[in-house]
mmCIF file of C-alpha atoms and ligand atoms in Angstrom:
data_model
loop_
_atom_site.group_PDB
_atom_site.id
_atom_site.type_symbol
_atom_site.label_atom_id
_atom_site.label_comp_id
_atom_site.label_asym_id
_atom_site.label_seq_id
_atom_site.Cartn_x
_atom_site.Cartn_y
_atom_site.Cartn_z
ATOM 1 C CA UNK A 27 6.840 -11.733 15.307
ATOM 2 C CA UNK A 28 10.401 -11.365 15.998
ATOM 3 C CA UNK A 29 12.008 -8.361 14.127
ATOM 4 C CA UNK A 30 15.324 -9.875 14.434
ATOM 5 C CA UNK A 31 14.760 -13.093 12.356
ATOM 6 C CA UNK A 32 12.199 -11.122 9.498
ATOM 7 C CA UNK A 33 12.995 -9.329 6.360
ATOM 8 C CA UNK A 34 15.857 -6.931 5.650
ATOM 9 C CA UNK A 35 18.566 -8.650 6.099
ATOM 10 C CA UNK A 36 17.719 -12.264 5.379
ATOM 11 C CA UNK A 37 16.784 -13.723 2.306
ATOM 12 C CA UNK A 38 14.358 -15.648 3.468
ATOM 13 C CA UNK A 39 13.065 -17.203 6.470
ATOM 14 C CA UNK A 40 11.608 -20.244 5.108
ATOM 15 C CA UNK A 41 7.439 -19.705 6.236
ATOM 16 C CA UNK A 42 4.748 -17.867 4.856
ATOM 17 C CA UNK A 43 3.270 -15.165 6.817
ATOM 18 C CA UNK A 44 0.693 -13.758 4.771
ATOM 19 C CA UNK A 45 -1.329 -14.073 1.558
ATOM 20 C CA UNK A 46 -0.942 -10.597 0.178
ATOM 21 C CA UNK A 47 -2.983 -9.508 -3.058
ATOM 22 C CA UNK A 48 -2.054 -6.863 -5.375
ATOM 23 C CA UNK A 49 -4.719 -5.158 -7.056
ATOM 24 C CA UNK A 50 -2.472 -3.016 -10.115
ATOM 25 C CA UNK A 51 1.153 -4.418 -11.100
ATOM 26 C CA UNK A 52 2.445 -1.191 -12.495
ATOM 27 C CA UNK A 53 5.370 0.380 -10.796
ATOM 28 C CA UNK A 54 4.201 0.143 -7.071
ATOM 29 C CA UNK A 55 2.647 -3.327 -7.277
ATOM 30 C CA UNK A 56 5.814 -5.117 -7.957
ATOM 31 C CA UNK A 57 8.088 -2.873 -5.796
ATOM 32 C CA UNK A 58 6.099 -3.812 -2.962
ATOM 33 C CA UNK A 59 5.595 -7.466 -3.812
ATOM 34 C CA UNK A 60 9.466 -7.773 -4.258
ATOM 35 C CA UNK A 61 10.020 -6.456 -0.748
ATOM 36 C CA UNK A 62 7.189 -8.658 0.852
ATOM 37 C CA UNK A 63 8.576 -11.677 -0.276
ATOM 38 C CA UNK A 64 11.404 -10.804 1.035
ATOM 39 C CA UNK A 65 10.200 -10.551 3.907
ATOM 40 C CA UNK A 66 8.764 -13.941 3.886
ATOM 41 C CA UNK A 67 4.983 -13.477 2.347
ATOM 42 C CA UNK A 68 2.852 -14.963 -0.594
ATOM 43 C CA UNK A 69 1.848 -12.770 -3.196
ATOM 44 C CA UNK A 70 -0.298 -12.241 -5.799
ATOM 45 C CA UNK A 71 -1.338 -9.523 -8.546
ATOM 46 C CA UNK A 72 -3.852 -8.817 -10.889
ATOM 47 C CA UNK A 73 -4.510 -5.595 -13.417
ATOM 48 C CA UNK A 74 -7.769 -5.320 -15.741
ATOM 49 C CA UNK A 75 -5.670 -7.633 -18.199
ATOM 50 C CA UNK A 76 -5.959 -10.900 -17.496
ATOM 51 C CA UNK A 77 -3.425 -12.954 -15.231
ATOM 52 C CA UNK A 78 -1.009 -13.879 -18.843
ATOM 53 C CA UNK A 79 -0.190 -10.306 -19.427
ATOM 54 C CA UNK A 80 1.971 -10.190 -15.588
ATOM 55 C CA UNK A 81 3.848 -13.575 -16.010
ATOM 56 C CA UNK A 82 7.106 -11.757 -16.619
ATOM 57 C CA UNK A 83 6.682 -9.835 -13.775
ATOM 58 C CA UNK A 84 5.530 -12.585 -11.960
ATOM 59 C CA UNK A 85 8.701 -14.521 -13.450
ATOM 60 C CA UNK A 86 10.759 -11.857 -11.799
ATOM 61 C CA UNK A 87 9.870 -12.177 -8.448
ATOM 62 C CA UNK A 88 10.546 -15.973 -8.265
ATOM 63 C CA UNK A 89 8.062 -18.895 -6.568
ATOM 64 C CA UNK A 90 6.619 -17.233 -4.040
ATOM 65 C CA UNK A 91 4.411 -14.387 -6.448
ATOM 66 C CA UNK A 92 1.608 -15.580 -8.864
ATOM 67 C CA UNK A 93 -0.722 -13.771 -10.529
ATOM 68 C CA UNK A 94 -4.509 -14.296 -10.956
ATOM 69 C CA UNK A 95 -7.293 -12.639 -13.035
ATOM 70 C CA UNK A 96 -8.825 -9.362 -11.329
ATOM 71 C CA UNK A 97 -11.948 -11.298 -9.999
ATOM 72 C CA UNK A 98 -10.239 -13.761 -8.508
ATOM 73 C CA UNK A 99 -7.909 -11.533 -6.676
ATOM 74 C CA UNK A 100 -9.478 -11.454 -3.079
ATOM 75 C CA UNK A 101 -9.799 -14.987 -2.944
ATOM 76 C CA UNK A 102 -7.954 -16.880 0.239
ATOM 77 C CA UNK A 103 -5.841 -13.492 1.225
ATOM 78 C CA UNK A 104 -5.265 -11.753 4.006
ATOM 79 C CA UNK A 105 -4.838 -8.386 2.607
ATOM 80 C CA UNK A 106 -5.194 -6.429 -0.449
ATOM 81 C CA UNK A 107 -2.791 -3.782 -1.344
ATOM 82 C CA UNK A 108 -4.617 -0.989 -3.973
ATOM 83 C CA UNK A 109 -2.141 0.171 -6.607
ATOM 84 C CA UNK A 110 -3.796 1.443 -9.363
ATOM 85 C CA UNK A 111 -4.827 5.218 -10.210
ATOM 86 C CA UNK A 112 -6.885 7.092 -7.827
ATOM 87 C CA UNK A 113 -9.291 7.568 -10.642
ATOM 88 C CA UNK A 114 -9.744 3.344 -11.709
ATOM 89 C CA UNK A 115 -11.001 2.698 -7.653
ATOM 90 C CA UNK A 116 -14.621 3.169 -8.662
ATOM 91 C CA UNK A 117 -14.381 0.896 -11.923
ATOM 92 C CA UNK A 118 -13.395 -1.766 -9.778
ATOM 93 C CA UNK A 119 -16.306 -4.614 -8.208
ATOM 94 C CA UNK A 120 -16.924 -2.927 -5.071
ATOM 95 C CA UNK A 121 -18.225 -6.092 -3.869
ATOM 96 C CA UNK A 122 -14.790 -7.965 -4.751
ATOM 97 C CA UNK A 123 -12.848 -7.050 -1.051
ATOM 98 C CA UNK A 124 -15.612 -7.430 1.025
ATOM 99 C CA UNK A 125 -14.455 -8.779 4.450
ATOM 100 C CA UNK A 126 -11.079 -8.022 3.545
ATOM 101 C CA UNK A 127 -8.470 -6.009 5.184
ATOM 102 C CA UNK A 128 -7.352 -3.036 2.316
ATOM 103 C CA UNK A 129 -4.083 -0.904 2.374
ATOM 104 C CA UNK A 130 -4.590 1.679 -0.054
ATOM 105 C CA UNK A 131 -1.498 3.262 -1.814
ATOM 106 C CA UNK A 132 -3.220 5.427 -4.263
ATOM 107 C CA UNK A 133 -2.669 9.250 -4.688
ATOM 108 C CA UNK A 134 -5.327 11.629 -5.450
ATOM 109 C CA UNK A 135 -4.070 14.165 -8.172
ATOM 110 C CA UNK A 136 -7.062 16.300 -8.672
ATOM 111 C CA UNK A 137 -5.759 17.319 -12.379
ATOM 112 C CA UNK A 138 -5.030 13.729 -13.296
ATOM 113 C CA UNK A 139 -8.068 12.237 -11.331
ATOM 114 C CA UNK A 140 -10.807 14.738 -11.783
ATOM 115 C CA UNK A 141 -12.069 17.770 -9.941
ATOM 116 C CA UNK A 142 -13.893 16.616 -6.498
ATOM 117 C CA UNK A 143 -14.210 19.642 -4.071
ATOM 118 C CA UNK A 144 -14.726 17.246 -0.782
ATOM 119 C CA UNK A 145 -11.123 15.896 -1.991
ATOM 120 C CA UNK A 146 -9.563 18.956 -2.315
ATOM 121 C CA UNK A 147 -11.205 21.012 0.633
ATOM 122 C CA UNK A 148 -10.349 17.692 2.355
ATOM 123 C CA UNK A 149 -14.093 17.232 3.340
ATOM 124 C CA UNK A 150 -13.340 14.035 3.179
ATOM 125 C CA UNK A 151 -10.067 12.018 2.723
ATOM 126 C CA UNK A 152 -9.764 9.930 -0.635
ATOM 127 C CA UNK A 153 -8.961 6.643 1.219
ATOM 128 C CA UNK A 154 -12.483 7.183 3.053
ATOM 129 C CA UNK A 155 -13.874 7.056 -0.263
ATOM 130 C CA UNK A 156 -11.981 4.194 -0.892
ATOM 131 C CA UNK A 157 -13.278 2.635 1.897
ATOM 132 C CA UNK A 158 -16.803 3.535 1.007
ATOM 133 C CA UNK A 159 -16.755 2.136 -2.523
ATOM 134 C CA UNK A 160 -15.107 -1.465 -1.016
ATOM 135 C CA UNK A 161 -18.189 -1.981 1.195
ATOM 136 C CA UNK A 162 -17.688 -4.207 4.116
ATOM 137 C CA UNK A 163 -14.143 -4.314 4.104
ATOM 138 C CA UNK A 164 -10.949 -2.132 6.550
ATOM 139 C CA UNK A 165 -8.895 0.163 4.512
ATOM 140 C CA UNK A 166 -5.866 2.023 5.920
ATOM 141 C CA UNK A 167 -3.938 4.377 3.519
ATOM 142 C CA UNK A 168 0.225 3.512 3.634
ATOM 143 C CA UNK A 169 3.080 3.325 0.602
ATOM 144 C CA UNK A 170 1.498 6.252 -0.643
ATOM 145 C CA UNK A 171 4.022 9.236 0.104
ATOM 146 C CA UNK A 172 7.133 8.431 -1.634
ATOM 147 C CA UNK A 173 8.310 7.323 -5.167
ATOM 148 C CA UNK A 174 8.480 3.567 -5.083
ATOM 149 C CA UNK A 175 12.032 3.786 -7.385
ATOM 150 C CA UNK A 176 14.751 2.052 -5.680
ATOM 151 C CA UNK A 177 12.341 0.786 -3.177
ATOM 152 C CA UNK A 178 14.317 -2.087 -1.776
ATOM 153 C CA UNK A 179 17.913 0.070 -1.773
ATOM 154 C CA UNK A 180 15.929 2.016 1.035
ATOM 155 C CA UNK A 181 14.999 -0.438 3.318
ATOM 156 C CA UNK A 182 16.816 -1.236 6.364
ATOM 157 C CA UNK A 183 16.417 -3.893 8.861
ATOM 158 C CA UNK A 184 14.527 -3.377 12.357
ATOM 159 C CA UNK A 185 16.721 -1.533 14.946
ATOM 160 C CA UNK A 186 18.789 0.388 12.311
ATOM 161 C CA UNK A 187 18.582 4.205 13.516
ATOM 162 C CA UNK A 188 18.201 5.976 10.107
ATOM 163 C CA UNK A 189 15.449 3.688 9.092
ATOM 164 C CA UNK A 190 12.941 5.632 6.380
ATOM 165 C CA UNK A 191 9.910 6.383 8.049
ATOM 166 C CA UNK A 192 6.603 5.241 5.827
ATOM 167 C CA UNK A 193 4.253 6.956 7.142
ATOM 168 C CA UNK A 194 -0.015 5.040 7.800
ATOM 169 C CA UNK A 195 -3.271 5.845 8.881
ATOM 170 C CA UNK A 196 -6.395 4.300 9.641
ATOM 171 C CA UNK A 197 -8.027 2.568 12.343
ATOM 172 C CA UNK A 198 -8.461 -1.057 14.155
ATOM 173 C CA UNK A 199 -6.665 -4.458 12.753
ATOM 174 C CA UNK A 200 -5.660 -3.438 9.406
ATOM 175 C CA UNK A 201 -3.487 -0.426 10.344
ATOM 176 C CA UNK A 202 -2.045 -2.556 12.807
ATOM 177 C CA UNK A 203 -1.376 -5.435 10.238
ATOM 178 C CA UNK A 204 -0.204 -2.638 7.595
ATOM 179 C CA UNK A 205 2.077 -1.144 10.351
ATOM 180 C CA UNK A 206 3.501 -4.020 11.017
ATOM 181 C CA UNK A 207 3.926 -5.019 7.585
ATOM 182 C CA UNK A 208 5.944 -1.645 6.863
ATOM 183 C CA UNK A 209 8.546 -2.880 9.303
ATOM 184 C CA UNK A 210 8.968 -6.318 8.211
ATOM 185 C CA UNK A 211 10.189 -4.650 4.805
ATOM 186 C CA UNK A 212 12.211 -2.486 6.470
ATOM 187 C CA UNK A 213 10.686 0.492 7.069
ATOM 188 C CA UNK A 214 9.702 2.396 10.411
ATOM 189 C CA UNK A 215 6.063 3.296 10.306
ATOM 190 C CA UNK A 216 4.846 6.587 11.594
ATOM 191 C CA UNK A 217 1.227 7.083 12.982
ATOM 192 C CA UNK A 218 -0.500 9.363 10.854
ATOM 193 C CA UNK A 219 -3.824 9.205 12.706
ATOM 194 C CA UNK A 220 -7.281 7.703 11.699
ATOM 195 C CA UNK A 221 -8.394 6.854 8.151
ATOM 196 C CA UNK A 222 -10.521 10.298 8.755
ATOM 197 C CA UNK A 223 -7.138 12.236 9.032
ATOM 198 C CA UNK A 224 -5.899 10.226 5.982
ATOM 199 C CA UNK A 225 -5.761 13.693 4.380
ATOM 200 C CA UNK A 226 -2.971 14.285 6.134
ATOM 201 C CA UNK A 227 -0.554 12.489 3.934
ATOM 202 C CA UNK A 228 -2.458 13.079 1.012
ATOM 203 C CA UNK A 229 -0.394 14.392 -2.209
ATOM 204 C CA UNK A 230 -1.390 17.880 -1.252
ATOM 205 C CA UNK A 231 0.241 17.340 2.352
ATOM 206 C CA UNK A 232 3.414 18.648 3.779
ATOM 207 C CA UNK A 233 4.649 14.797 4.297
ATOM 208 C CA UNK A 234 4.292 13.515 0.175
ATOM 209 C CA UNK A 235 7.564 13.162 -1.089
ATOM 210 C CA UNK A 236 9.049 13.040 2.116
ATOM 211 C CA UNK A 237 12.177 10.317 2.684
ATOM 212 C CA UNK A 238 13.418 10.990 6.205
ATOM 213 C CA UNK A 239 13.823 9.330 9.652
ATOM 214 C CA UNK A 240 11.989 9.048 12.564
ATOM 215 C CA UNK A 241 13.834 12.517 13.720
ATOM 216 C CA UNK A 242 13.699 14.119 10.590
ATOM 217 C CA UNK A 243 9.836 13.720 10.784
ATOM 218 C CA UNK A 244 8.955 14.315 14.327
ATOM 219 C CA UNK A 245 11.166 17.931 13.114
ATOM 220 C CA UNK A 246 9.314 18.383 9.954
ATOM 221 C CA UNK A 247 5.917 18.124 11.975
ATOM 222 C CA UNK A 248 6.527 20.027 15.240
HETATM 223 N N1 NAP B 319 4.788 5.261 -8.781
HETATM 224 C C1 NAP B 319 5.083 5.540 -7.508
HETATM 225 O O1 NAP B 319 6.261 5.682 -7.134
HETATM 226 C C2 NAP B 319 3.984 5.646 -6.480
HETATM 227 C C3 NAP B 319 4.339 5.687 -5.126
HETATM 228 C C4 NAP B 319 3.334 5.706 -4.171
HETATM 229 C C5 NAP B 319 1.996 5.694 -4.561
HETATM 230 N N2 NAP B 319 1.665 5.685 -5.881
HETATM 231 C C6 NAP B 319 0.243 5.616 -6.231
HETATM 232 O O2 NAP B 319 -0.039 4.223 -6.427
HETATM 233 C C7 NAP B 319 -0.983 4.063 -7.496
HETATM 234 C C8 NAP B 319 -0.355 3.207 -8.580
HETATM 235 O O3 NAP B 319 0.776 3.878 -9.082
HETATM 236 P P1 NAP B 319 1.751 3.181 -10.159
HETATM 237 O O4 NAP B 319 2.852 4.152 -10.355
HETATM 238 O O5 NAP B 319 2.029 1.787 -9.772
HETATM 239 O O6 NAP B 319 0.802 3.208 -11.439
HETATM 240 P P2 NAP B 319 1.061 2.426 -12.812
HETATM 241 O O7 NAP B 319 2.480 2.105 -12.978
HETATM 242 O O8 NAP B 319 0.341 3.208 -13.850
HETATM 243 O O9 NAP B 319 0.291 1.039 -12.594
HETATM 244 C C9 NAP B 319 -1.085 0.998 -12.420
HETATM 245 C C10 NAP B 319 -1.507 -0.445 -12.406
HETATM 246 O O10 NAP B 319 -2.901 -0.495 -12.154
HETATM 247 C C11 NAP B 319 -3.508 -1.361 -13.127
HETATM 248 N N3 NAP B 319 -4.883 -0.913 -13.258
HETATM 249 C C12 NAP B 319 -5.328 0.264 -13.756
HETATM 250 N N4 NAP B 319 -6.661 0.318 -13.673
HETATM 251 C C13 NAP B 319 -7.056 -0.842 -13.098
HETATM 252 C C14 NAP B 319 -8.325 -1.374 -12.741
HETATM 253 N N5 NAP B 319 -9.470 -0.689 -12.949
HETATM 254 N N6 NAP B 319 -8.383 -2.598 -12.184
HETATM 255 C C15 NAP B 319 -7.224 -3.297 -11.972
HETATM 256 N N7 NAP B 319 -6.004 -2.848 -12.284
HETATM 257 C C16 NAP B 319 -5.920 -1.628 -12.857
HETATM 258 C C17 NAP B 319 -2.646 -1.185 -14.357
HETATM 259 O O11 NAP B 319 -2.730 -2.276 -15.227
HETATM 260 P P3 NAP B 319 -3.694 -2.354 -16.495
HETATM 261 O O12 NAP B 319 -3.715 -0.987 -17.085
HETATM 262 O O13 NAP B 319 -3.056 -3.398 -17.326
HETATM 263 O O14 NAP B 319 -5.000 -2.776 -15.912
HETATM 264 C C18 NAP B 319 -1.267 -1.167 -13.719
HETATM 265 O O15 NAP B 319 -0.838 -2.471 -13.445
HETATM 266 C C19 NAP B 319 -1.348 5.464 -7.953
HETATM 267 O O16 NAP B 319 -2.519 5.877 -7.301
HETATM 268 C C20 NAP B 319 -0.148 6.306 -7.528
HETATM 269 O O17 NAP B 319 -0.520 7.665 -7.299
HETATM 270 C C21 NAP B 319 2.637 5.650 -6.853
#
Protein backbone atom coordinates (compact mmCIF):
# COMPACT_ATOMS: atom_id res chain seq x y z
CA UNK A 1 0.00 0.00 0.00
CA UNK A 2 1.39 3.28 -0.78
CA UNK A 3 1.30 5.72 2.25
CA UNK A 4 1.49 8.60 0.00
CA UNK A 5 -1.83 8.14 -1.94
CA UNK A 6 -3.96 6.70 1.53
CA UNK A 7 -5.83 8.52 4.15
CA UNK A 8 -4.93 11.77 5.89
CA UNK A 9 -4.80 14.01 3.55
CA UNK A 10 -7.14 12.87 0.80
CA UNK A 11 -10.66 12.55 0.91
CA UNK A 12 -10.87 9.66 -0.68
CA UNK A 13 -9.11 7.44 -2.92
CA UNK A 14 -11.87 5.96 -4.77
CA UNK A 15 -11.36 1.76 -3.74
CA UNK A 16 -12.26 -0.20 -0.93
CA UNK A 17 -9.62 -1.73 1.07
CA UNK A 18 -11.27 -3.47 3.72
CA UNK A 19 -14.60 -4.63 5.16
CA UNK A 20 -14.26 -3.41 8.70
CA UNK A 21 -17.01 -4.38 11.40
CA UNK A 22 -17.77 -2.53 14.44
CA UNK A 23 -18.99 -4.40 17.24
CA UNK A 24 -20.39 -1.17 19.80
CA UNK A 25 -21.23 2.35 18.08
CA UNK A 26 -20.86 4.40 21.19
CA UNK A 27 -18.17 6.99 21.24
CA UNK A 28 -15.18 4.88 19.87
CA UNK A 29 -17.12 2.96 17.22
CA UNK A 30 -17.94 5.91 15.14
CA UNK A 31 -14.67 7.85 15.77
CA UNK A 32 -12.91 5.09 14.30
CA UNK A 33 -15.32 4.30 11.49
CA UNK A 34 -15.18 8.07 10.48
CA UNK A 35 -11.41 7.89 10.17
CA UNK A 36 -11.42 4.47 8.25
CA UNK A 37 -13.48 5.65 5.67
CA UNK A 38 -11.46 8.14 5.27
CA UNK A 39 -9.01 6.30 4.67
CA UNK A 40 -10.74 4.45 2.00
CA UNK A 41 -12.55 1.29 3.90
CA UNK A 42 -16.17 -0.21 4.21
CA UNK A 43 -17.70 -0.19 7.41
CA UNK A 44 -20.15 -1.50 9.39
CA UNK A 45 -21.60 -1.41 13.12
CA UNK A 46 -23.81 -3.11 15.25
CA UNK A 47 -24.77 -2.64 19.26
CA UNK A 48 -27.28 -5.12 21.17
CA UNK A 49 -30.09 -2.82 19.56
CA UNK A 50 -30.92 -3.74 16.45
CA UNK A 51 -29.36 -2.18 13.14
CA UNK A 52 -32.54 0.92 13.15
CA UNK A 53 -31.38 2.36 16.36
CA UNK A 54 -27.55 3.46 14.47
CA UNK A 55 -29.06 4.88 11.18
CA UNK A 56 -28.25 8.41 12.27
CA UNK A 57 -24.98 7.55 12.98
CA UNK A 58 -24.75 5.60 10.10
CA UNK A 59 -26.36 8.74 8.20
CA UNK A 60 -23.39 10.66 9.45
CA UNK A 61 -20.71 8.91 8.08
CA UNK A 62 -22.07 8.97 4.46
CA UNK A 63 -22.25 5.74 1.79
CA UNK A 64 -19.55 3.95 2.63
CA UNK A 65 -20.84 2.86 6.62
CA UNK A 66 -23.98 0.63 7.15
CA UNK A 67 -25.08 -0.92 9.96
CA UNK A 68 -26.34 -4.50 10.55
CA UNK A 69 -27.95 -6.40 13.49
CA UNK A 70 -25.29 -7.84 16.11
CA UNK A 71 -25.49 -11.44 14.60
CA UNK A 72 -24.93 -10.53 11.43
CA UNK A 73 -21.94 -8.46 12.16
CA UNK A 74 -18.99 -10.87 11.21
CA UNK A 75 -20.45 -11.71 8.08
CA UNK A 76 -18.12 -11.03 4.73
CA UNK A 77 -15.43 -8.78 6.87
CA UNK A 78 -12.12 -8.69 7.21
CA UNK A 79 -11.83 -7.45 10.65
CA UNK A 80 -13.76 -6.73 13.66
CA UNK A 81 -13.00 -3.82 15.80
CA UNK A 82 -14.44 -4.50 19.74
CA UNK A 83 -15.85 -1.30 21.21
CA UNK A 84 -18.03 -1.99 23.80
CA UNK A 85 -17.34 -2.23 27.73
CA UNK A 86 -14.77 -4.54 28.97
CA UNK A 87 -17.48 -6.05 31.05
CA UNK A 88 -20.32 -6.81 27.80
CA UNK A 89 -17.22 -9.14 25.95
CA UNK A 90 -18.54 -12.28 27.62
CA UNK A 91 -22.37 -11.54 26.79
CA UNK A 92 -21.44 -11.52 23.36
CA UNK A 93 -21.78 -15.11 20.90
CA UNK A 94 -18.38 -16.27 21.33
CA UNK A 95 -18.90 -18.27 18.35
CA UNK A 96 -19.89 -15.02 16.22
CA UNK A 97 -15.89 -13.98 15.14
CA UNK A 98 -14.69 -17.21 14.65
CA UNK A 99 -12.03 -17.17 11.85
CA UNK A 100 -11.93 -13.60 12.08
CA UNK A 101 -9.16 -11.24 12.63
CA UNK A 102 -10.22 -9.02 16.12
CA UNK A 103 -8.69 -5.60 17.23
CA UNK A 104 -9.82 -5.10 20.59
CA UNK A 105 -10.16 -1.47 21.96
CA UNK A 106 -11.70 -2.18 25.24
CA UNK A 107 -10.34 -1.00 28.68
CA UNK A 108 -10.45 -3.01 31.72
CA UNK A 109 -11.55 -0.76 34.74
CA UNK A 110 -11.59 -3.19 37.54
CA UNK A 111 -14.21 -0.85 39.58
CA UNK A 112 -16.44 -0.43 36.56
CA UNK A 113 -15.87 -4.05 35.19
CA UNK A 114 -15.67 -6.19 38.24
CA UNK A 115 -12.95 -7.44 40.53
CA UNK A 116 -10.71 -10.23 38.60
CA UNK A 117 -7.32 -10.72 40.43
CA UNK A 118 -5.52 -12.40 37.14
CA UNK A 119 -6.55 -8.83 35.56
CA UNK A 120 -5.25 -6.83 38.04
CA UNK A 121 -2.04 -8.86 39.12
CA UNK A 122 -1.79 -8.95 35.29
CA UNK A 123 -1.77 -12.85 35.39
CA UNK A 124 -3.15 -12.54 32.42
CA UNK A 125 -3.86 -9.58 30.03
CA UNK A 126 -7.68 -8.73 29.39
CA UNK A 127 -7.31 -8.90 25.56
CA UNK A 128 -6.06 -12.66 26.16
CA UNK A 129 -9.30 -13.16 27.66
CA UNK A 130 -10.76 -11.60 24.90
CA UNK A 131 -9.18 -13.77 22.74
CA UNK A 132 -10.19 -16.79 24.72
CA UNK A 133 -13.91 -16.04 24.82
CA UNK A 134 -13.84 -15.36 20.64
CA UNK A 135 -12.64 -18.94 20.05
CA UNK A 136 -10.92 -19.53 16.82
CA UNK A 137 -10.37 -16.15 15.89
CA UNK A 138 -6.71 -13.41 16.14
CA UNK A 139 -7.17 -10.60 18.49
CA UNK A 140 -4.60 -7.80 18.89
CA UNK A 141 -5.38 -5.01 21.46
CA UNK A 142 -4.93 -1.18 19.67
CA UNK A 143 -7.20 2.30 20.00
CA UNK A 144 -7.32 1.52 23.46
CA UNK A 145 -4.94 4.17 25.24
CA UNK A 146 -6.29 7.47 24.46
CA UNK A 147 -9.69 9.34 24.56
CA UNK A 148 -11.20 8.95 21.14
CA UNK A 149 -12.53 12.97 21.39
CA UNK A 150 -11.30 14.89 18.54
CA UNK A 151 -10.04 11.76 17.01
CA UNK A 152 -9.69 12.89 13.45
CA UNK A 153 -8.14 16.63 14.52
CA UNK A 154 -5.16 14.29 15.64
CA UNK A 155 -4.35 12.47 12.78
CA UNK A 156 -1.68 13.32 10.47
CA UNK A 157 -0.68 11.92 7.23
CA UNK A 158 2.31 9.29 6.78
CA UNK A 159 5.78 10.99 6.90
CA UNK A 160 4.63 13.91 9.15
CA UNK A 161 7.30 13.95 12.13
CA UNK A 162 4.98 14.71 15.12
CA UNK A 163 2.62 12.01 14.12
CA UNK A 164 0.62 10.58 17.50
CA UNK A 165 1.89 7.36 18.24
CA UNK A 166 -1.14 4.61 18.86
CA UNK A 167 0.36 2.27 20.43
CA UNK A 168 -0.62 -2.26 19.47
CA UNK A 169 0.12 -5.53 20.54
CA UNK A 170 -0.41 -8.93 19.60
CA UNK A 171 0.95 -11.43 17.40
CA UNK A 172 0.92 -12.82 13.57
CA UNK A 173 -1.47 -11.23 10.66
CA UNK A 174 -3.82 -9.27 12.62
CA UNK A 175 -1.32 -7.00 14.43
CA UNK A 176 0.19 -6.56 11.24
CA UNK A 177 -3.20 -5.67 9.51
CA UNK A 178 -4.14 -3.47 12.75
CA UNK A 179 -0.66 -1.78 12.48
CA UNK A 180 -1.06 -1.00 9.32
CA UNK A 181 -4.46 0.14 9.66
CA UNK A 182 -3.30 2.73 12.47
CA UNK A 183 -1.22 4.42 9.81
CA UNK A 184 -3.59 4.62 7.07
CA UNK A 185 -5.68 6.89 9.59
CA UNK A 186 -2.92 8.71 10.40
CA UNK A 187 -1.37 7.52 13.18
CA UNK A 188 2.23 5.99 13.82
CA UNK A 189 1.90 2.67 15.52
CA UNK A 190 4.25 1.64 18.24
CA UNK A 191 5.06 -2.10 19.00
CA UNK A 192 3.86 -2.89 22.26
CA UNK A 193 4.86 -6.56 22.19
CA UNK A 194 2.72 -9.82 22.05
CA UNK A 195 -0.98 -10.10 22.93
CA UNK A 196 0.67 -11.80 26.27
CA UNK A 197 2.33 -8.36 27.09
CA UNK A 198 -1.02 -6.68 26.19
CA UNK A 199 -0.92 -5.65 29.86
CA UNK A 200 1.37 -3.34 29.06
CA UNK A 201 -0.94 -0.73 27.74
CA UNK A 202 -3.60 -1.72 29.84
CA UNK A 203 -5.53 1.27 31.77
CA UNK A 204 -3.36 0.57 34.75
CA UNK A 205 -0.11 1.13 32.49
CA UNK A 206 2.26 3.98 32.35
CA UNK A 207 1.28 4.48 28.43
CA UNK A 208 -2.99 5.01 28.96
CA UNK A 209 -3.69 8.42 28.37
CA UNK A 210 -0.65 9.00 26.67
CA UNK A 211 -0.78 11.46 23.28
CA UNK A 212 2.85 11.84 22.23
CA UNK A 213 5.26 11.11 19.32
CA UNK A 214 7.40 8.57 18.37
CA UNK A 215 10.24 10.54 20.59
CA UNK A 216 8.13 11.43 23.26
CA UNK A 217 7.46 7.63 23.74
CA UNK A 218 10.70 5.97 23.10
CA UNK A 219 11.56 8.91 26.28
CA UNK A 220 8.64 8.01 28.34
CA UNK A 221 9.73 4.21 28.13
CA UNK A 222 13.55 4.22 28.42
N1 LIG B 1 -14.39 6.61 24.95
C1 LIG B 1 -13.09 6.60 24.64
O1 LIG B 1 -12.49 7.65 24.34
C2 LIG B 1 -12.32 5.30 24.59
C3 LIG B 1 -11.04 5.30 24.02
C4 LIG B 1 -10.36 4.10 23.91
C5 LIG B 1 -10.94 2.92 24.36
N2 LIG B 1 -12.18 2.94 24.94
C6 LIG B 1 -12.76 1.66 25.35
O2 LIG B 1 -13.58 1.24 24.25
C7 LIG B 1 -14.76 0.59 24.75
C8 LIG B 1 -15.98 1.35 24.26
O3 LIG B 1 -15.94 2.65 24.78
P1 LIG B 1 -17.03 3.76 24.35
O4 LIG B 1 -16.59 5.00 25.03
O5 LIG B 1 -17.24 3.73 22.89
O6 LIG B 1 -18.32 3.18 25.09
P2 LIG B 1 -19.82 3.67 24.86
O7 LIG B 1 -19.86 5.02 24.31
O8 LIG B 1 -20.53 3.36 26.13
O9 LIG B 1 -20.36 2.68 23.72
C9 LIG B 1 -20.46 1.32 23.94
C10 LIG B 1 -21.14 0.70 22.75
O10 LIG B 1 -21.18 -0.70 22.94
C11 LIG B 1 -22.52 -1.16 22.68
N3 LIG B 1 -22.68 -2.37 23.46
C12 LIG B 1 -22.70 -2.50 24.81
N4 LIG B 1 -22.83 -3.79 25.14
C13 LIG B 1 -22.89 -4.48 23.97
C14 LIG B 1 -23.02 -5.86 23.66
N5 LIG B 1 -23.11 -6.81 24.62
N6 LIG B 1 -23.06 -6.23 22.37
C15 LIG B 1 -22.97 -5.28 21.39
N7 LIG B 1 -22.85 -3.97 21.62
C16 LIG B 1 -22.81 -3.57 22.91
C17 LIG B 1 -23.39 0.01 23.11
O11 LIG B 1 -24.64 0.00 22.50
P3 LIG B 1 -25.97 -0.61 23.15
O12 LIG B 1 -25.90 -0.29 24.60
O13 LIG B 1 -27.04 0.06 22.39
O14 LIG B 1 -25.86 -2.07 22.85
C18 LIG B 1 -22.58 1.17 22.56
O15 LIG B 1 -22.82 1.32 21.19
C19 LIG B 1 -14.63 0.56 26.26
O16 LIG B 1 -14.08 -0.67 26.65
C20 LIG B 1 -13.68 1.71 26.56
O17 LIG B 1 -12.96 1.49 27.77
C21 LIG B 1 -12.88 4.11 25.06
Amino acid sequence: MDPSIIGIGTDSIGETHMKIAFIGSGHVGPALAKLAIKAGHEVTLANRHGADSLKDIVAGLGPKAKAVNLADIAEGQDLIVLAVPYNQIKNIDSDLLRDKKVIDASNYFPQRDGQNTDLITHKIASSQLVANHFHGSEVAKAFNTFSVANLDSLAKAAGAPDRIVMTVAGDGEVKKIATDLISEIGFQPYDAGSLAESFKIQADGPIFGFQGTLDEITKKLA
